[in-house]
Coordinates of C-alpha atoms and ligand atoms in Angstrom, one line a residue:
X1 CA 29.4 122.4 51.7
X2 CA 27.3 125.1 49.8
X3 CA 28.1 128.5 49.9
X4 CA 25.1 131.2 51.4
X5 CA 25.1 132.2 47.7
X6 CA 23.6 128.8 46.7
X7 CA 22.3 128.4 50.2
X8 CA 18.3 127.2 49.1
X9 CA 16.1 130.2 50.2
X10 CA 14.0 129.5 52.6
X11 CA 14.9 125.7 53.1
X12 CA 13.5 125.5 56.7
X13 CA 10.2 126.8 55.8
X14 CA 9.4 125.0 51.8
X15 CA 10.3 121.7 54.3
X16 CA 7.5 122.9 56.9
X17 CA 5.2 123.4 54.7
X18 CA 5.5 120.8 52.8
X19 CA 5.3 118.2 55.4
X20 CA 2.2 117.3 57.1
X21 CA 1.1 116.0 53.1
X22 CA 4.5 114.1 52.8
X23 CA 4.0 112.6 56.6
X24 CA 0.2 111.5 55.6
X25 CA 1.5 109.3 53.1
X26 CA 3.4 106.2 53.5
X27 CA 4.6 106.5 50.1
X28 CA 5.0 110.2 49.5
X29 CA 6.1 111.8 46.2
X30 CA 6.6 115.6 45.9
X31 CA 7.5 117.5 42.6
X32 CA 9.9 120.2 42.2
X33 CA 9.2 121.7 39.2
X34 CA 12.1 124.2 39.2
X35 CA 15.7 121.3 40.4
X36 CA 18.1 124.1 40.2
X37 CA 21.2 122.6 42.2
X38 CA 18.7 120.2 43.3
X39 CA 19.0 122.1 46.9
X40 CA 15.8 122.0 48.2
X41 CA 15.1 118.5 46.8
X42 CA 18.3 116.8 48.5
X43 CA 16.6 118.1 51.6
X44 CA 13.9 116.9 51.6
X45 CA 14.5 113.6 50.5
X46 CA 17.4 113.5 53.3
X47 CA 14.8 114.3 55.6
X48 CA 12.3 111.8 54.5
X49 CA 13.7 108.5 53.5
X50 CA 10.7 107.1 52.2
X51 CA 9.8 110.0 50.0
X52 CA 10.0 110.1 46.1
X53 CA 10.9 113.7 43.8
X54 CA 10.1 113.6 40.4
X55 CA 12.2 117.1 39.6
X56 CA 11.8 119.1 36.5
X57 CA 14.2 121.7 35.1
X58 CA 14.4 123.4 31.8
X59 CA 18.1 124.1 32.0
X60 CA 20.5 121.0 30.8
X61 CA 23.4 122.1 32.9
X62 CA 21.6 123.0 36.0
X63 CA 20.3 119.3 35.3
X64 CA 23.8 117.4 35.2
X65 CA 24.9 119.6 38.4
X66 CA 22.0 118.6 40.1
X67 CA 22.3 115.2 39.2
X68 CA 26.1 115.2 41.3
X69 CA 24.8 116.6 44.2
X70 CA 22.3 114.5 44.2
X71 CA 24.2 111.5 43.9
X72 CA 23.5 110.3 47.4
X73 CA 19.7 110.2 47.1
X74 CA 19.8 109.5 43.2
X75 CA 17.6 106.5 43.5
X76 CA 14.9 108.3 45.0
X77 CA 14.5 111.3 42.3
X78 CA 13.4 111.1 38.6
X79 CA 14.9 114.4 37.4
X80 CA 13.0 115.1 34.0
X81 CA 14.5 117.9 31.4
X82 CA 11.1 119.9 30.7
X83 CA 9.0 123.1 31.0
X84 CA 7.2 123.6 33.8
X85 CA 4.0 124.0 32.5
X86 CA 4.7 120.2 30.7
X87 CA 3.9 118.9 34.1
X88 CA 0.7 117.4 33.7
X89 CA 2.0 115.7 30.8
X90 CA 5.4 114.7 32.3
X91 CA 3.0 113.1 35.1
X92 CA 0.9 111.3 32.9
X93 CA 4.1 110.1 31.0
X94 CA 5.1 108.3 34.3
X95 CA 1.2 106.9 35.2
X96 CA 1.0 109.1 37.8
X97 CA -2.5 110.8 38.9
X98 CA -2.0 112.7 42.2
X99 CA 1.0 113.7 44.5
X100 CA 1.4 115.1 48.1
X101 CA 3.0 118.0 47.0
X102 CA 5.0 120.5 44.9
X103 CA 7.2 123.2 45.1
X104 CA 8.3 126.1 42.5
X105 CA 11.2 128.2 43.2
X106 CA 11.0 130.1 40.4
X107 CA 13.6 132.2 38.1
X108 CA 17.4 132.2 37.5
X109 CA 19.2 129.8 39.8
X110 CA 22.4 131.8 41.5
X111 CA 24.7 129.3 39.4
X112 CA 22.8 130.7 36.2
X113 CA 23.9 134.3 36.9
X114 CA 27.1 133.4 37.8
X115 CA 27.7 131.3 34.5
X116 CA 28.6 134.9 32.4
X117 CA 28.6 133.4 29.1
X118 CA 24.5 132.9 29.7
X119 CA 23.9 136.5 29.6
X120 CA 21.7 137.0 32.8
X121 CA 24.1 139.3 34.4
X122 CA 24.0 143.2 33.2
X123 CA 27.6 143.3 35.0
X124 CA 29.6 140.5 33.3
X125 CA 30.3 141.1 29.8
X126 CA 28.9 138.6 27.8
X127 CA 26.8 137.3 24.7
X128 CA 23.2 138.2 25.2
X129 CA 21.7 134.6 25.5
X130 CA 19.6 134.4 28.1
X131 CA 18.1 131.2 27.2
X132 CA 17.4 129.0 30.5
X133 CA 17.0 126.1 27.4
X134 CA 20.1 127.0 25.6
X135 CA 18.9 124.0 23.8
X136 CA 16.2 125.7 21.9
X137 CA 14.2 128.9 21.2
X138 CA 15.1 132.8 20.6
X139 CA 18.0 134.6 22.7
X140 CA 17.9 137.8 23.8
X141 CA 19.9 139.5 20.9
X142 CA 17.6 137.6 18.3
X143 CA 15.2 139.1 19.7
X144 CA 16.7 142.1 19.5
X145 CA 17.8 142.1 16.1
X146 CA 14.4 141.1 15.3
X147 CA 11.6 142.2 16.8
X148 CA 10.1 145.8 15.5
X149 CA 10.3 148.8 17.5
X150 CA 6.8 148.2 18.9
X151 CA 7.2 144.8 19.8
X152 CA 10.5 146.1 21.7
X153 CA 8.9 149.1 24.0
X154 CA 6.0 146.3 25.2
X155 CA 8.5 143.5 26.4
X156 CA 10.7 146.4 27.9
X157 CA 7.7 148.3 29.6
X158 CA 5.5 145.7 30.2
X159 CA 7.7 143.2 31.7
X160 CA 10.5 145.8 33.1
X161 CA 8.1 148.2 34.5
X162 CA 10.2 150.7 32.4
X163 CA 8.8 154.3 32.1
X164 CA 11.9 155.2 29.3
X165 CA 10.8 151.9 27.0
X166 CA 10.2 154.1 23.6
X167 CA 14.0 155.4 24.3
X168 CA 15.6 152.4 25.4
X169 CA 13.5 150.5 22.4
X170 CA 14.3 153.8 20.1
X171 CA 18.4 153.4 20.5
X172 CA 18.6 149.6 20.6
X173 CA 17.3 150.4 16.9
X174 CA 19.9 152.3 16.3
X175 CA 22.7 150.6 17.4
X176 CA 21.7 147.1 15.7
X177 CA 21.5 149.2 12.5
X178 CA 24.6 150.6 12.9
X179 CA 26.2 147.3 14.1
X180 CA 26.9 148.1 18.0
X181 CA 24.9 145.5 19.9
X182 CA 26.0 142.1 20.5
X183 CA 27.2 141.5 24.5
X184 CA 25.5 142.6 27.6
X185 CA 27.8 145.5 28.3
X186 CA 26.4 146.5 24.5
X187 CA 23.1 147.0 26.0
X188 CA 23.9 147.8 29.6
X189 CA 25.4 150.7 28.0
X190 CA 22.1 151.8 25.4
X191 CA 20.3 151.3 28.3
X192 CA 22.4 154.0 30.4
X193 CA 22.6 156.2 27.4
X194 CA 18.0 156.7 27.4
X195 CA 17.9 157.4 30.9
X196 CA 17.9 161.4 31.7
X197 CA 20.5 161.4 34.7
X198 CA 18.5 162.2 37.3
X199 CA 17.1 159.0 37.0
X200 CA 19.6 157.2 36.9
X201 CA 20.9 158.0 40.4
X202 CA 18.5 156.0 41.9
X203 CA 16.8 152.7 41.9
X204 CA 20.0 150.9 41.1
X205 CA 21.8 149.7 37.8
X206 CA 19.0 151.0 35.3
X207 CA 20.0 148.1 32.8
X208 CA 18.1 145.6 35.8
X209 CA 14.7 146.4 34.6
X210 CA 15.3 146.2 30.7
X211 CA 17.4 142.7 31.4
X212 CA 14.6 141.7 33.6
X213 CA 12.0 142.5 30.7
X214 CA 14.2 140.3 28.3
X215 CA 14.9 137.2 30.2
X216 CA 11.0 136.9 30.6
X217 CA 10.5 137.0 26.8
X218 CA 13.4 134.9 25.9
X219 CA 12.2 132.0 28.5
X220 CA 8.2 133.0 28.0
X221 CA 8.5 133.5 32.0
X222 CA 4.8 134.8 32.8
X223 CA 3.0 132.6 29.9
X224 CA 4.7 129.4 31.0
X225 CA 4.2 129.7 34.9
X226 CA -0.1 131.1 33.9
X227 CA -0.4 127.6 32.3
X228 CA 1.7 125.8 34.8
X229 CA -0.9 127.1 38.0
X230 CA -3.8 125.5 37.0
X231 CA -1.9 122.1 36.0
X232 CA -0.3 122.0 39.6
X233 CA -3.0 122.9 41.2
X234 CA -5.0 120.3 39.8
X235 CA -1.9 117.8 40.3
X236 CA -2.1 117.9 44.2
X237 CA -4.1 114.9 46.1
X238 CA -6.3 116.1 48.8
X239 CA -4.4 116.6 51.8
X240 CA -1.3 117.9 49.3
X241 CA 0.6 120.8 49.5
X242 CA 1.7 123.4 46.6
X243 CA 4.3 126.2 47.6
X244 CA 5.4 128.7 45.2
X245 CA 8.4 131.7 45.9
X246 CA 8.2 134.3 43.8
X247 CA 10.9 136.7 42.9
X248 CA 9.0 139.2 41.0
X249 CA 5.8 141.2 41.6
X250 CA 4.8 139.6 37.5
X251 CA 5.1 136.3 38.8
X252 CA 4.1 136.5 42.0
X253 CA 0.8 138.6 40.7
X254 CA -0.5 135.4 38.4
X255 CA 0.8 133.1 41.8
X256 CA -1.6 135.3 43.4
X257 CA -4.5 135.1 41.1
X258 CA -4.0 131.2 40.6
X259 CA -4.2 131.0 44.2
X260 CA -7.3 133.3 44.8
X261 CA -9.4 131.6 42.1
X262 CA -9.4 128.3 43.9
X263 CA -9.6 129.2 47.4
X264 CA -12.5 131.2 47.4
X265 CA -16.1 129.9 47.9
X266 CA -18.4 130.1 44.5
X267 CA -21.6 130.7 46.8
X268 CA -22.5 134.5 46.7
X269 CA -21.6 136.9 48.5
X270 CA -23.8 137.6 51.7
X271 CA -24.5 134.4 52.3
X272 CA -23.9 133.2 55.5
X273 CA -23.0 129.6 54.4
X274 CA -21.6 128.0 51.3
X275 CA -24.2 126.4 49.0
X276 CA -23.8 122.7 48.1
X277 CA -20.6 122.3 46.0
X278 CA -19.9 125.6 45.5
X279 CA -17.0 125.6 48.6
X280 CA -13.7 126.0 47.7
X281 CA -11.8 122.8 47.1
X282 CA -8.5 124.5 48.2
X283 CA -7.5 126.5 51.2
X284 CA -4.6 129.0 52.1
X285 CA -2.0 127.8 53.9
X286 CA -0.6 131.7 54.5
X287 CA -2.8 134.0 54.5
X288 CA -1.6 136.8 51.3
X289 CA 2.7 136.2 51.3
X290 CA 5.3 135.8 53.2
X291 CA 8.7 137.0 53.0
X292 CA 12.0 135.4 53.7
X293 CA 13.4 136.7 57.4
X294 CA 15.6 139.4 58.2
X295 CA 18.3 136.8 59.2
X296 CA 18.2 135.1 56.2
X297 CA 17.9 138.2 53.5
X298 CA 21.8 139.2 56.1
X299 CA 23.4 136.3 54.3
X300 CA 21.4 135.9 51.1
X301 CA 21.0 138.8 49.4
X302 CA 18.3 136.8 46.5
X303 CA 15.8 136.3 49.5
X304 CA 15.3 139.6 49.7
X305 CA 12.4 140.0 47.2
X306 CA 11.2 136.1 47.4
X307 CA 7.4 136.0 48.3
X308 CA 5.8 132.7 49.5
X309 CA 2.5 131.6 49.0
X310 CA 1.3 128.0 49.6
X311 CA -1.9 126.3 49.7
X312 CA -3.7 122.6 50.6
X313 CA -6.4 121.0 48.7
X314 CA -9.0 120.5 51.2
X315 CA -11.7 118.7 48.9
X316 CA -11.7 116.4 45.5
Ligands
LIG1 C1 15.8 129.4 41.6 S1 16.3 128.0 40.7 C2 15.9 126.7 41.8 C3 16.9 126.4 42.9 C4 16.6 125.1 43.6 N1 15.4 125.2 44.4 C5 17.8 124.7 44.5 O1 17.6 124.6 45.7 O2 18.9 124.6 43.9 C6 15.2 127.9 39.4 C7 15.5 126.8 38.5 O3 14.3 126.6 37.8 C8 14.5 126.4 36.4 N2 13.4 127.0 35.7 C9 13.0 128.2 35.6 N3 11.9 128.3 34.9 C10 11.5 127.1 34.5 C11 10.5 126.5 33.8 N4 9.5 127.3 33.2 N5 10.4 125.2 33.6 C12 11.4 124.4 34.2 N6 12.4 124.8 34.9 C13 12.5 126.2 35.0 C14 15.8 127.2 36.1 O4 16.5 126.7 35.0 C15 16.6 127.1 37.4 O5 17.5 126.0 37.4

C-alpha cells in the first residue's frame, strides 16, 4: 500500500478529467510524460482495461521503481527514459500521430527528495547533485564552481524569486575559493549566513528559494517544459485531453501562457462572432486553476501549492 507521502496528488480528479477522451476511444492511449512511481498511470490503466500509457521519465531510478509497481499492468505501458520536451519525437519513434490524452505532474517526485544522496533536500546533508538525469549534464555544485558571479545572482533571483541574490551569489564565491562548499548543508548554511535576520524569521528555511533556483538550472526546468507545451498540445486528437499540475508559480506561469495562446479566438476583438478559421482549436476545461482540496493538502503536505489546468482540443 502507498504511503500519503507517495499518495498521487490529486488521483481522483487527473482520472476525471482525463476520461471522457479515454471513454471516446475504443483503443485509448494516454501519455504521462512525468512516470514518477508510475502512480497515476497504474490508475488509470487499472481503471481502464483497454487503455494504453506510453510513460516518459527522465530519472533512471524513478524508471526501474515504476517499472515494479507497475508489474501488474506492465503489458499495457511503454515506459520510455526521455525529456519531456522529446515527446513529439518519442511519438513519432513509435508511429504514433495523435492520442486521447496526456498528463504532466511536474517536478521532484516525493521518492526524489527522500533519496538524500540526490541533493534536492536543503535538510539532509548531502552532495549537491540535483540531477533528475544523474545520467548526464551539470550538477548543482558544477555549477557552482563554475558559473561567474553574474550568471549566479540570475539563476538565484530569477528562478528563486530571491531579493538577497548578489549576497547569496557574493559568498558562494567566497566559499568555493576558499574550499568550503561541497554538500547541501555547505550551502544551506551560505545561504543563512546573506540573509539579514529579520528575514530570516519568516517565510520558512531561506535555503528553499536558492535550492529551488538551482534544481531548475541543473534540470533546464522552465526551458524544457516551454518547448514541451506546444509539442503536447499539438499531440492531442480532437476530443483529447491534456492536464498539467503545477508546483511553482515559474511553471505554472508558461502552463498558463501555453494554455491561453491556444484557447483564445484569433478574430478581433469586438466582434461579436469568430471569423472563419480564426476560432480557437482548443477549449478550457477549468476555467484559470484549480487547487488540490483542503482534505487532501491535511494528509499531503506537496498538494498544497499544486495548480491544475487542463484543456480539450475542440477542432483539427
Ligand atoms: C511529481 S513526479 C510524478 C509522480 C507520478 N505522477 C506518480 O504518480 O508517481 C515527477 C516525475 O517527473 C520526472 N520529470 C520531471 N521533469 C521531467 C522532464 N523534463 N522530462 C521527463 N521527466 C521529468 C521526474 O523525474 C519525476 O520522476
Amino acid at each position: 500500500m502507498q504511503d500519503a507521502l507517495h499518495t498521487p496528488v490529486a488521483l481522483d480528479r487527473c482520472i476525471a478529467l482525463l476520461s471522457p477522451a479515454i471513454e471516446s476511444n475504443a483503443n485509448p492511449i494516454i501519455i504521462d510524460a512525468t512516470l514518477g512511481m508510475g502512480g497515476h498511470s497504474k490508475a488509470l490503466l487499472l481503471k481502464y482495461s483497454n487503455l494504453k500509457i506510453i510513460a516518459l521519465d527522465r530519472d533512471l531510478s524513478a524508471i526501474k521503481v515504476a517499472t515494479d509497481n507497475l508489474s501488474d499492468v506492465i503489458d499495457r505501458i511503454q515506459i520510455v527514459h526521455a525529456v519531456y520536451d522529446e515527446l513529439s519525437a518519442v511519438l513519432a519513434n513509435l508511429g504514433i500521430e495523435k492520442v486521447d490524452g496526456i498528463l504532466f505532474d511536474l517536478g521532484v517526485s516525493s521518492m526524489q527528495l527522500d533519496q538524500a544522496d540526490r541533493g534536492f533536500a536543503y535538510s539532509q546533508e548531502a552532495p549537491l547533485d540535483m540531477r533528475m538525469d544523474q545520467s548526464s549534464g551539470l550538477s548543482a555544485l558544477d555549477i557552482l564552481n563554475t558559473y561567474s558571479y553574474g550568471d549566479l545572482v540570475r539563476v538565484i533571483r530569477n528562478f528563486g524569486e530571491e531579493k538577497f541574490a548578489t549576497k547569496i551569489a557574493d559568498n558562494i564565491i567566497k566559499a568555493r575559493a576558499a574550499g568550503t562548499l561541497s554538500t547541501t548543508k555547505d550551502l544551506a548554511e551560505i545561504v543563512k549566513n546573506s540573509i539579514p535576520a529579520p528575514a530570516r524569521r519568516t517565510g520558512g528555511n531561506p535555503a528553499k528559494r536558492t535550492f529551488q533556483a538551482l534544481r531548475i538550472e541543473v534540470n533546464q526546468e522552465l526551458s524544457v517544459l516551454e518547448r514541451a507545451m506546444p509539442q503536447a498540445i499539438e499531440a492531442i486528437r480532437v476530443g483529447g485531453r491534456l492536464v498539467v499540475m503545477a508546483y511553482q508559480s515559474l511553471e505554472d506561469k508558461i502552463v498558463k501562457k501555453a494554455f491561453a495562446e491556444v484557447t483564445e479566438s484569433h478574430s478581433p476583438l469586438g466582434l461579436p462572432f469568430d471569423l472563419p478559421n480564426s476560432a480557437a482549436s482548443y477549449k478550457l476545461i477549468i476555467s484559470g486553476s484549480e487547487g488540490a482540496s483542503e482534505e487532501e493538502i491535511a494528509i499531503n503536505a506537496r498538494a498544497q501549492s499544486m495548480r491544475l489546468r487542463a484543456l480539450e482540443r475542440v477542432a483539427a
